[in-house]
CSV table of C-alpha atoms in Angstrom, one decimal:
chain,number,residue,atom,x,y,z
A,278,MET,CA,85.8,105.2,98.2
A,279,LYS,CA,83.3,105.9,95.4
A,280,TYR,CA,84.6,108.3,92.8
A,281,PRO,CA,82.5,110.6,90.5
A,282,PRO,CA,82.6,109.9,86.8
A,283,THR,CA,84.9,112.9,86.2
A,284,TYR,CA,87.4,111.9,88.9
A,285,ALA,CA,90.2,110.8,86.5
A,286,GLN,CA,90.1,114.1,84.6
A,287,ASP,CA,89.8,116.2,87.9
A,288,ARG,CA,92.7,114.2,89.5
A,289,ALA,CA,94.9,114.7,86.4
A,290,GLU,CA,94.2,118.4,86.4
A,291,ILE,CA,94.9,118.7,90.1
A,292,GLU,CA,98.1,116.7,89.8
A,293,ASP,CA,99.2,119.0,87.0
A,294,LEU,CA,98.5,122.0,89.2
A,295,MET,CA,100.7,120.6,91.9
A,296,ALA,CA,103.5,119.9,89.5
A,297,ARG,CA,103.3,123.4,88.1
A,298,TYR,CA,103.3,124.8,91.7
A,299,LEU,CA,106.5,122.9,92.6
A,300,MET,CA,108.3,123.7,89.4
A,301,ALA,CA,107.4,127.4,89.7
A,302,MET,CA,108.8,127.6,93.2
A,303,ASP,CA,112.0,125.6,92.4
A,304,TYR,CA,112.7,127.7,89.3
A,305,ASN,CA,111.8,131.1,90.8
A,306,ASP,CA,108.8,131.7,88.6
A,307,PHE,CA,106.8,133.7,91.2
A,308,ASP,CA,104.1,134.7,88.8
A,309,THR,CA,103.2,131.1,87.9
A,310,TYR,CA,103.5,130.2,91.5
A,311,ALA,CA,101.0,132.8,92.6
A,312,GLU,CA,98.7,131.9,89.7
A,313,THR,CA,98.2,128.4,91.2
A,314,PHE,CA,96.1,130.0,94.0
A,315,THR,CA,92.7,131.6,93.8
A,316,GLU,CA,92.6,135.4,94.0
A,317,ASP,CA,91.7,135.0,97.7
A,318,GLY,CA,93.7,131.9,98.3
A,319,THR,CA,95.7,131.3,101.5
A,320,LEU,CA,99.2,129.9,101.9
A,321,ASP,CA,99.8,128.6,105.5
A,322,TYR,CA,103.5,127.7,105.9
A,323,ALA,CA,106.5,127.8,108.3
A,324,THR,CA,106.8,131.5,108.4
A,325,GLY,CA,103.2,132.6,108.4
A,326,VAL,CA,99.8,132.7,106.8
A,327,ILE,CA,99.5,134.8,103.7
A,328,THR,CA,96.2,135.5,101.9
A,329,GLY,CA,95.6,136.9,98.5
A,330,ARG,CA,97.4,136.1,95.2
A,331,GLU,CA,99.5,139.2,95.1
A,332,ASN,CA,100.6,138.8,98.7
A,333,ILE,CA,101.5,135.2,98.0
A,334,ARG,CA,103.5,136.3,94.9
A,335,ALA,CA,105.5,138.8,97.0
A,336,GLU,CA,106.0,136.4,99.9
A,337,SER,CA,107.2,133.5,97.6
A,338,LYS,CA,109.9,135.8,96.2
A,339,ALA,CA,111.0,137.1,99.6
A,340,PHE,CA,111.1,133.5,100.9
A,341,LYS,CA,113.3,132.3,98.1
A,342,GLU,CA,115.7,135.3,98.7
A,343,ARG,CA,115.9,134.3,102.4
A,344,VAL,CA,116.5,130.7,101.6
A,345,GLY,CA,119.2,131.7,99.0
A,346,SER,CA,121.0,133.7,101.6
A,347,MET,CA,121.0,130.9,104.2
A,348,TRP,CA,121.6,127.8,102.0
A,349,ARG,CA,124.7,128.0,99.8
A,350,ASP,CA,126.5,125.3,97.8
A,351,VAL,CA,130.3,124.7,98.2
A,352,ASP,CA,131.0,127.4,95.6
A,353,GLY,CA,129.0,130.0,97.5
A,354,ASN,CA,126.1,130.1,95.2
A,355,PRO,CA,122.5,129.8,96.4
A,356,ALA,CA,121.7,126.1,96.9
A,357,LEU,CA,119.4,124.5,94.4
A,358,LEU,CA,116.2,123.2,96.1
A,359,ARG,CA,114.0,120.7,94.4
A,360,HIS,CA,110.7,119.6,95.9
A,361,VAL,CA,109.0,116.2,95.2
A,362,LEU,CA,105.4,115.2,95.8
A,363,CYS,CA,105.3,111.5,96.5
A,364,HIS,CA,101.8,110.1,97.0
A,365,SER,CA,98.6,112.0,97.0
A,366,VAL,CA,95.0,111.4,98.1
A,367,ILE,CA,92.5,113.6,96.4
A,368,ARG,CA,88.7,113.8,97.1
A,369,VAL,CA,86.6,115.7,94.6
A,370,ASP,CA,83.1,117.0,95.2
A,371,GLY,CA,81.9,119.1,92.3
A,372,ASP,CA,84.0,122.3,92.1
A,373,ASP,CA,85.7,121.6,95.5
A,374,ALA,CA,88.5,119.2,96.2
A,375,TRP,CA,90.7,118.2,99.1
A,376,HIS,CA,94.2,116.8,99.0
A,377,THR,CA,96.9,115.5,101.2
A,378,GLY,CA,100.3,114.2,100.1
A,379,PHE,CA,103.8,113.6,101.3
A,380,TRP,CA,106.5,115.9,100.1
A,381,PHE,CA,110.2,116.2,100.5
A,382,GLU,CA,112.9,118.5,99.4
A,383,MET,CA,116.4,117.9,98.2
A,384,ASP,CA,119.2,120.4,97.9
A,385,ASN,CA,122.9,120.7,97.0
A,386,GLY,CA,123.9,122.9,99.9
A,387,GLY,CA,122.9,124.3,103.2
A,388,PRO,CA,124.3,124.4,106.7
A,389,LYS,CA,124.3,120.5,107.0
A,390,ASN,CA,126.3,120.0,103.8
A,391,ASP,CA,129.9,118.7,103.7
A,392,LYS,CA,131.7,121.8,102.4
A,393,ASP,CA,134.4,119.8,100.8
A,394,ARG,CA,132.2,118.2,98.1
A,395,LYS,CA,129.0,118.7,96.3
A,396,THR,CA,126.3,116.3,97.4
A,397,ILE,CA,122.6,116.0,97.1
A,398,LEU,CA,120.9,116.0,100.5
A,399,MET,CA,117.5,115.2,101.8
A,400,GLY,CA,116.5,118.5,103.4
A,401,THR,CA,113.0,118.9,104.7
A,402,TYR,CA,109.8,116.9,104.5
A,403,GLY,CA,106.2,116.9,105.5
A,404,ILE,CA,102.7,116.8,104.1
A,405,TYR,CA,100.4,119.2,102.2
A,406,GLU,CA,96.9,119.8,103.4
A,407,ASP,CA,94.9,121.4,100.7
A,408,GLN,CA,91.5,122.7,99.8
A,409,LEU,CA,91.1,123.4,96.1
A,410,LYS,CA,88.4,125.2,94.1
A,411,ARG,CA,87.6,125.0,90.4
A,412,VAL,CA,87.5,128.6,89.1
A,413,ASP,CA,86.6,129.3,85.5
A,414,GLY,CA,87.2,125.7,84.7
A,415,GLU,CA,90.6,125.5,86.3
A,416,TRP,CA,91.7,124.0,89.6
A,417,LYS,CA,93.4,126.4,92.0
A,418,PHE,CA,94.6,126.2,95.6
A,419,PHE,CA,92.1,127.9,97.9
A,420,TYR,CA,94.0,126.9,101.0
A,421,ARG,CA,97.4,125.2,101.2
A,422,ASN,CA,98.8,124.2,104.5
A,423,ILE,CA,102.4,123.0,104.3
A,424,ARG,CA,103.2,120.8,107.3
A,425,ASN,CA,106.9,120.4,108.2
A,426,GLU,CA,107.6,117.3,110.3
A,427,PHE,CA,110.8,118.8,111.7
A,428,LEU,CA,109.4,122.1,112.9
A,429,PRO,CA,107.8,122.3,116.3
A,430,GLY,CA,104.1,123.4,115.9
A,431,ARG,CA,104.2,122.6,112.1
A,432,GLU,CA,104.0,118.8,112.4
A,433,SER,CA,101.3,116.8,110.7
A,434,VAL,CA,98.3,115.4,112.6
A,435,LYS,CA,98.9,112.2,114.6
A,436,GLU,CA,96.2,110.2,112.9
A,437,ASN,CA,96.1,109.2,109.3
A,438,PRO,CA,95.7,112.5,107.4
A,439,VAL,CA,93.6,110.7,104.7
A,440,TRP,CA,90.7,110.6,107.1
A,441,ASN,CA,90.3,114.4,107.0
A,442,VAL,CA,90.5,114.4,103.2
A,443,ASP,CA,87.8,111.8,103.0
A,444,LYS,CA,85.6,114.0,105.3
A,445,GLY,CA,86.5,117.2,103.4
A,446,VAL,CA,87.6,118.8,106.6
A,447,LEU,CA,89.2,122.2,106.6
A,448,PRO,CA,91.1,123.3,108.4
A,449,PHE,CA,92.8,120.0,108.7
A,450,ARG,CA,94.1,120.8,112.2
A,451,GLY,CA,91.1,121.8,114.3
């Protein structure tokens, strides 16, 4: 793979965006979460496809409320969910970029937890399939597809997902 001269800077900025996205979701900062998307960005995830920053803001808050009512720790509090992005492949072409990376989520509660003790559990996992755009000098998600390996119809592709990033293919599942 040949990288443009600005690749290291672009990659650092994109990785920072991804970290801010995950921290915002895990810490219920819905404004920051929504700001990681372009104004007309799309979030494609387990419960639907949402387009537009304001719609994403509202949906992220509603999603966290639903999760908080379903997953509880042993004391009856909403479980703490923490998401981790492991490895990422990023392709940059000018003001456009493509990304895929493996994510997983840990929590301290939920229906699978031993109710007699507090434990950290590996919850869900999958891959992200992203198209990003640089807007006013900042990288934003234009399209984020969250693939969940454990949900029928939401699994990742069967071939190496890096191939689609290298080709700049969107949508990743065609």
